[in-house]
């Protein structure tokens, strides 16, 4: 997998997160575990973008970065609503409908992020930072208590 670009690896993570959220909608034994993992993965993904991917592109892409940060804030609030709903362990229908909202927000967000940011990620960051972020995708951790810029 070492020849995979950072952009492709980030896109793959988008799909993995989608699958975890979709798994909850379709039920099954591991549905809650898959969703919980997807929530954590999405937070870490947003952390990586805001702290490491976007800053080197700030001069070139200030306006689209502003859009991405605003949408991260919306995603973050949806995750909080979803976690609150899961913690209550009450109405599963409500959690499903929040998952649908999350998937719609992700589609809108990722369909802009992939062509604008991921296609130029490797070139913009250079080989060293690219290798570091690829390693982070494997085993990196978001600092405890980190929240996105517009949470
Ligand atoms: Fe993003
Ligand atoms: Fe992303």
PDB file of C-alpha atoms and ligand atoms in Angstrom:
ATOM      1  CA  UNK A   1       0.000   0.000   0.000  1.00  0.00           C
ATOM      2  CA  UNK A   2       3.036   2.235   0.174  1.00  0.00           C
ATOM      3  CA  UNK A   3       2.564   3.462  -3.385  1.00  0.00           C
ATOM      4  CA  UNK A   4      -0.916   4.726  -2.486  1.00  0.00           C
ATOM      5  CA  UNK A   5      -1.060   8.513  -2.506  1.00  0.00           C
ATOM      6  CA  UNK A   6      -2.111  10.377   0.621  1.00  0.00           C
ATOM      7  CA  UNK A   7      -5.103  11.697  -1.319  1.00  0.00           C
ATOM      8  CA  UNK A   8      -6.203   8.151  -2.169  1.00  0.00           C
ATOM      9  CA  UNK A   9      -5.701   7.007   1.434  1.00  0.00           C
ATOM     10  CA  UNK A  10      -7.814   9.906   2.724  1.00  0.00           C
ATOM     11  CA  UNK A  11     -10.527   9.088   0.195  1.00  0.00           C
ATOM     12  CA  UNK A  12     -10.452   5.459   1.306  1.00  0.00           C
ATOM     13  CA  UNK A  13     -10.998   6.640   4.876  1.00  0.00           C
ATOM     14  CA  UNK A  14     -14.078   8.591   3.710  1.00  0.00           C
ATOM     15  CA  UNK A  15     -15.533   5.336   2.357  1.00  0.00           C
ATOM     16  CA  UNK A  16     -14.656   3.376   5.514  1.00  0.00           C
ATOM     17  CA  UNK A  17     -16.403   5.978   7.677  1.00  0.00           C
ATOM     18  CA  UNK A  18     -19.467   5.899   5.386  1.00  0.00           C
ATOM     19  CA  UNK A  19     -19.634   2.121   5.700  1.00  0.00           C
ATOM     20  CA  UNK A  20     -19.519   2.263   9.501  1.00  0.00           C
ATOM     21  CA  UNK A  21     -22.407   4.744   9.602  1.00  0.00           C
ATOM     22  CA  UNK A  22     -24.384   2.783   7.002  1.00  0.00           C
ATOM     23  CA  UNK A  23     -23.865  -0.432   8.999  1.00  0.00           C
ATOM     24  CA  UNK A  24     -25.842   1.075  11.862  1.00  0.00           C
ATOM     25  CA  UNK A  25     -28.755   1.817   9.541  1.00  0.00           C
ATOM     26  CA  UNK A  26     -28.900  -1.771   8.384  1.00  0.00           C
ATOM     27  CA  UNK A  27     -28.825  -3.176  11.932  1.00  0.00           C
ATOM     28  CA  UNK A  28     -26.959  -6.352  12.865  1.00  0.00           C
ATOM     29  CA  UNK A  29     -24.918  -7.446  15.875  1.00  0.00           C
ATOM     30  CA  UNK A  30     -21.934  -5.177  15.377  1.00  0.00           C
ATOM     31  CA  UNK A  31     -23.926  -2.142  14.295  1.00  0.00           C
ATOM     32  CA  UNK A  32     -23.297  -0.034  17.409  1.00  0.00           C
ATOM     33  CA  UNK A  33     -19.601  -0.971  17.514  1.00  0.00           C
ATOM     34  CA  UNK A  34     -19.216  -0.098  13.816  1.00  0.00           C
ATOM     35  CA  UNK A  35     -20.934   3.250  14.341  1.00  0.00           C
ATOM     36  CA  UNK A  36     -18.882   4.064  17.452  1.00  0.00           C
ATOM     37  CA  UNK A  37     -15.679   3.300  15.530  1.00  0.00           C
ATOM     38  CA  UNK A  38     -16.855   5.454  12.601  1.00  0.00           C
ATOM     39  CA  UNK A  39     -17.588   8.390  14.926  1.00  0.00           C
ATOM     40  CA  UNK A  40     -14.069   8.210  16.393  1.00  0.00           C
ATOM     41  CA  UNK A  41     -12.540   7.811  12.927  1.00  0.00           C
ATOM     42  CA  UNK A  42     -14.397  10.855  11.597  1.00  0.00           C
ATOM     43  CA  UNK A  43     -13.252  13.044  14.496  1.00  0.00           C
ATOM     44  CA  UNK A  44      -9.643  11.964  13.960  1.00  0.00           C
ATOM     45  CA  UNK A  45     -10.036  12.514  10.199  1.00  0.00           C
ATOM     46  CA  UNK A  46     -11.246  16.098  10.765  1.00  0.00           C
ATOM     47  CA  UNK A  47      -8.349  16.663  13.185  1.00  0.00           C
ATOM     48  CA  UNK A  48      -5.836  15.549  10.559  1.00  0.00           C
ATOM     49  CA  UNK A  49      -7.370  17.836   7.932  1.00  0.00           C
ATOM     50  CA  UNK A  50      -7.630  20.955  10.066  1.00  0.00           C
ATOM     51  CA  UNK A  51      -4.227  20.604  11.747  1.00  0.00           C
ATOM     52  CA  UNK A  52      -2.061  19.156   8.960  1.00  0.00           C
ATOM     53  CA  UNK A  53      -3.694  19.000   5.524  1.00  0.00           C
ATOM     54  CA  UNK A  54      -5.289  22.428   5.164  1.00  0.00           C
ATOM     55  CA  UNK A  55      -2.639  24.768   6.667  1.00  0.00           C
ATOM     56  CA  UNK A  56      -0.099  24.349   3.812  1.00  0.00           C
ATOM     57  CA  UNK A  57      -2.906  25.146   1.327  1.00  0.00           C
ATOM     58  CA  UNK A  58      -4.162  28.213   3.182  1.00  0.00           C
ATOM     59  CA  UNK A  59      -2.775  30.833   0.764  1.00  0.00           C
ATOM     60  CA  UNK A  60      -4.005  29.059  -2.325  1.00  0.00           C
ATOM     61  CA  UNK A  61      -7.385  27.819  -1.080  1.00  0.00           C
ATOM     62  CA  UNK A  62      -8.504  30.195   1.673  1.00  0.00           C
ATOM     63  CA  UNK A  63     -12.142  30.354   0.561  1.00  0.00           C
ATOM     64  CA  UNK A  64     -12.754  26.615   0.066  1.00  0.00           C
ATOM     65  CA  UNK A  65     -10.967  25.960   3.380  1.00  0.00           C
ATOM     66  CA  UNK A  66     -13.468  28.302   5.028  1.00  0.00           C
ATOM     67  CA  UNK A  67     -16.291  26.201   3.571  1.00  0.00           C
ATOM     68  CA  UNK A  68     -14.658  22.968   4.787  1.00  0.00           C
ATOM     69  CA  UNK A  69     -14.221  24.351   8.323  1.00  0.00           C
ATOM     70  CA  UNK A  70     -17.861  25.418   8.466  1.00  0.00           C
ATOM     71  CA  UNK A  71     -18.999  21.991   7.302  1.00  0.00           C
ATOM     72  CA  UNK A  72     -16.699  20.283   9.826  1.00  0.00           C
ATOM     73  CA  UNK A  73     -18.516  22.299  12.503  1.00  0.00           C
ATOM     74  CA  UNK A  74     -21.860  20.997  11.223  1.00  0.00           C
ATOM     75  CA  UNK A  75     -20.544  17.422  11.131  1.00  0.00           C
ATOM     76  CA  UNK A  76     -19.177  17.804  14.661  1.00  0.00           C
ATOM     77  CA  UNK A  77     -22.543  18.928  16.010  1.00  0.00           C
ATOM     78  CA  UNK A  78     -24.258  16.002  14.282  1.00  0.00           C
ATOM     79  CA  UNK A  79     -21.757  13.622  15.917  1.00  0.00           C
ATOM     80  CA  UNK A  80     -22.523  15.138  19.315  1.00  0.00           C
ATOM     81  CA  UNK A  81     -26.256  14.688  18.763  1.00  0.00           C
ATOM     82  CA  UNK A  82     -25.685  11.112  17.649  1.00  0.00           C
ATOM     83  CA  UNK A  83     -23.532  10.253  20.667  1.00  0.00           C
ATOM     84  CA  UNK A  84     -26.074  11.784  23.014  1.00  0.00           C
ATOM     85  CA  UNK A  85     -28.751   9.649  21.400  1.00  0.00           C
ATOM     86  CA  UNK A  86     -26.636   6.478  21.672  1.00  0.00           C
ATOM     87  CA  UNK A  87     -25.831   7.222  25.332  1.00  0.00           C
ATOM     88  CA  UNK A  88     -29.529   7.405  26.109  1.00  0.00           C
ATOM     89  CA  UNK A  89     -29.971   4.026  24.415  1.00  0.00           C
ATOM     90  CA  UNK A  90     -33.523   5.090  23.786  1.00  0.00           C
ATOM     91  CA  UNK A  91     -35.211   5.551  20.458  1.00  0.00           C
ATOM     92  CA  UNK A  92     -33.184   3.724  17.820  1.00  0.00           C
ATOM     93  CA  UNK A  93     -35.250   5.336  15.079  1.00  0.00           C
ATOM     94  CA  UNK A  94     -33.997   8.750  16.158  1.00  0.00           C
ATOM     95  CA  UNK A  95     -30.368   7.557  16.020  1.00  0.00           C
ATOM     96  CA  UNK A  96     -31.014   6.175  12.522  1.00  0.00           C
ATOM     97  CA  UNK A  97     -32.404   9.472  11.325  1.00  0.00           C
ATOM     98  CA  UNK A  98     -29.349  11.319  12.702  1.00  0.00           C
ATOM     99  CA  UNK A  99     -27.185   8.789  10.799  1.00  0.00           C
ATOM    100  CA  UNK A 100     -29.050   9.647   7.603  1.00  0.00           C
ATOM    101  CA  UNK A 101     -28.422  13.332   8.218  1.00  0.00           C
ATOM    102  CA  UNK A 102     -24.739  12.577   8.845  1.00  0.00           C
ATOM    103  CA  UNK A 103     -24.432  10.598   5.601  1.00  0.00           C
ATOM    104  CA  UNK A 104     -26.045  13.414   3.620  1.00  0.00           C
ATOM    105  CA  UNK A 105     -23.680  15.976   5.184  1.00  0.00           C
ATOM    106  CA  UNK A 106     -20.698  13.729   4.468  1.00  0.00           C
ATOM    107  CA  UNK A 107     -21.660  13.284   0.839  1.00  0.00           C
ATOM    108  CA  UNK A 108     -21.981  17.019   0.315  1.00  0.00           C
ATOM    109  CA  UNK A 109     -18.674  17.640   2.103  1.00  0.00           C
ATOM    110  CA  UNK A 110     -16.592  14.823   0.615  1.00  0.00           C
ATOM    111  CA  UNK A 111     -17.744  15.482  -2.950  1.00  0.00           C
ATOM    112  CA  UNK A 112     -16.061  18.901  -2.724  1.00  0.00           C
ATOM    113  CA  UNK A 113     -13.128  17.944  -0.541  1.00  0.00           C
ATOM    114  CA  UNK A 114     -11.885  15.073  -2.693  1.00  0.00           C
ATOM    115  CA  UNK A 115     -11.509  16.947  -6.013  1.00  0.00           C
ATOM    116  CA  UNK A 116     -10.327  20.234  -4.485  1.00  0.00           C
ATOM    117  CA  UNK A 117      -8.004  19.105  -1.687  1.00  0.00           C
ATOM    118  CA  UNK A 118      -7.156  15.427  -2.016  1.00  0.00           C
ATOM    119  CA  UNK A 119      -6.026  15.621  -5.631  1.00  0.00           C
ATOM    120  CA  UNK A 120      -3.295  18.097  -4.652  1.00  0.00           C
ATOM    121  CA  UNK A 121      -2.506  16.812  -1.158  1.00  0.00           C
ATOM    122  CA  UNK A 122       0.718  14.975  -1.981  1.00  0.00           C
ATOM    123  CA  UNK A 123       2.143  17.763  -4.143  1.00  0.00           C
ATOM    124  CA  UNK A 124       1.181  20.464  -1.671  1.00  0.00           C
ATOM    125  CA  UNK A 125       2.606  18.751   1.431  1.00  0.00           C
ATOM    126  CA  UNK A 126       5.745  17.302  -0.105  1.00  0.00           C
ATOM    127  CA  UNK A 127       7.159  13.806   0.463  1.00  0.00           C
ATOM    128  CA  UNK A 128       8.073  14.090   4.145  1.00  0.00           C
ATOM    129  CA  UNK A 129       4.766  15.465   5.459  1.00  0.00           C
ATOM    130  CA  UNK A 130       2.900  13.111   3.116  1.00  0.00           C
ATOM    131  CA  UNK A 131       4.693  10.102   4.616  1.00  0.00           C
ATOM    132  CA  UNK A 132       3.986  11.356   8.150  1.00  0.00           C
ATOM    133  CA  UNK A 133       0.279  11.767   7.482  1.00  0.00           C
ATOM    134  CA  UNK A 134       0.055   8.363   5.838  1.00  0.00           C
ATOM    135  CA  UNK A 135       1.615   6.883   8.969  1.00  0.00           C
ATOM    136  CA  UNK A 136      -0.877   8.850  11.072  1.00  0.00           C
ATOM    137  CA  UNK A 137      -3.750   7.288   9.123  1.00  0.00           C
ATOM    138  CA  UNK A 138      -2.432   3.914  10.248  1.00  0.00           C
ATOM    139  CA  UNK A 139      -1.927   4.478  13.948  1.00  0.00           C
ATOM    140  CA  UNK A 140      -2.131   8.162  14.903  1.00  0.00           C
ATOM    141  CA  UNK A 141      -4.324   9.442  17.714  1.00  0.00           C
ATOM    142  CA  UNK A 142      -6.274  12.647  18.059  1.00  0.00           C
ATOM    143  CA  UNK A 143      -5.317  14.525  21.246  1.00  0.00           C
ATOM    144  CA  UNK A 144      -7.919  13.983  23.955  1.00  0.00           C
ATOM    145  CA  UNK A 145     -10.475  16.770  24.080  1.00  0.00           C
ATOM    146  CA  UNK A 146      -9.534  18.248  20.691  1.00  0.00           C
ATOM    147  CA  UNK A 147     -12.448  19.937  18.933  1.00  0.00           C
ATOM    148  CA  UNK A 148     -12.672  21.285  15.406  1.00  0.00           C
ATOM    149  CA  UNK A 149     -12.317  25.019  14.751  1.00  0.00           C
ATOM    150  CA  UNK A 150     -16.039  25.684  14.358  1.00  0.00           C
ATOM    151  CA  UNK A 151     -17.431  23.063  16.752  1.00  0.00           C
TER     152      UNK A 151
HETATM  153 FE1  LIG B   1     -13.204  17.365   5.802  1.00  0.00          FE
HETATM  154 FE1  LIG B   2     -12.116  14.354   4.574  1.00  0.00          FE
END
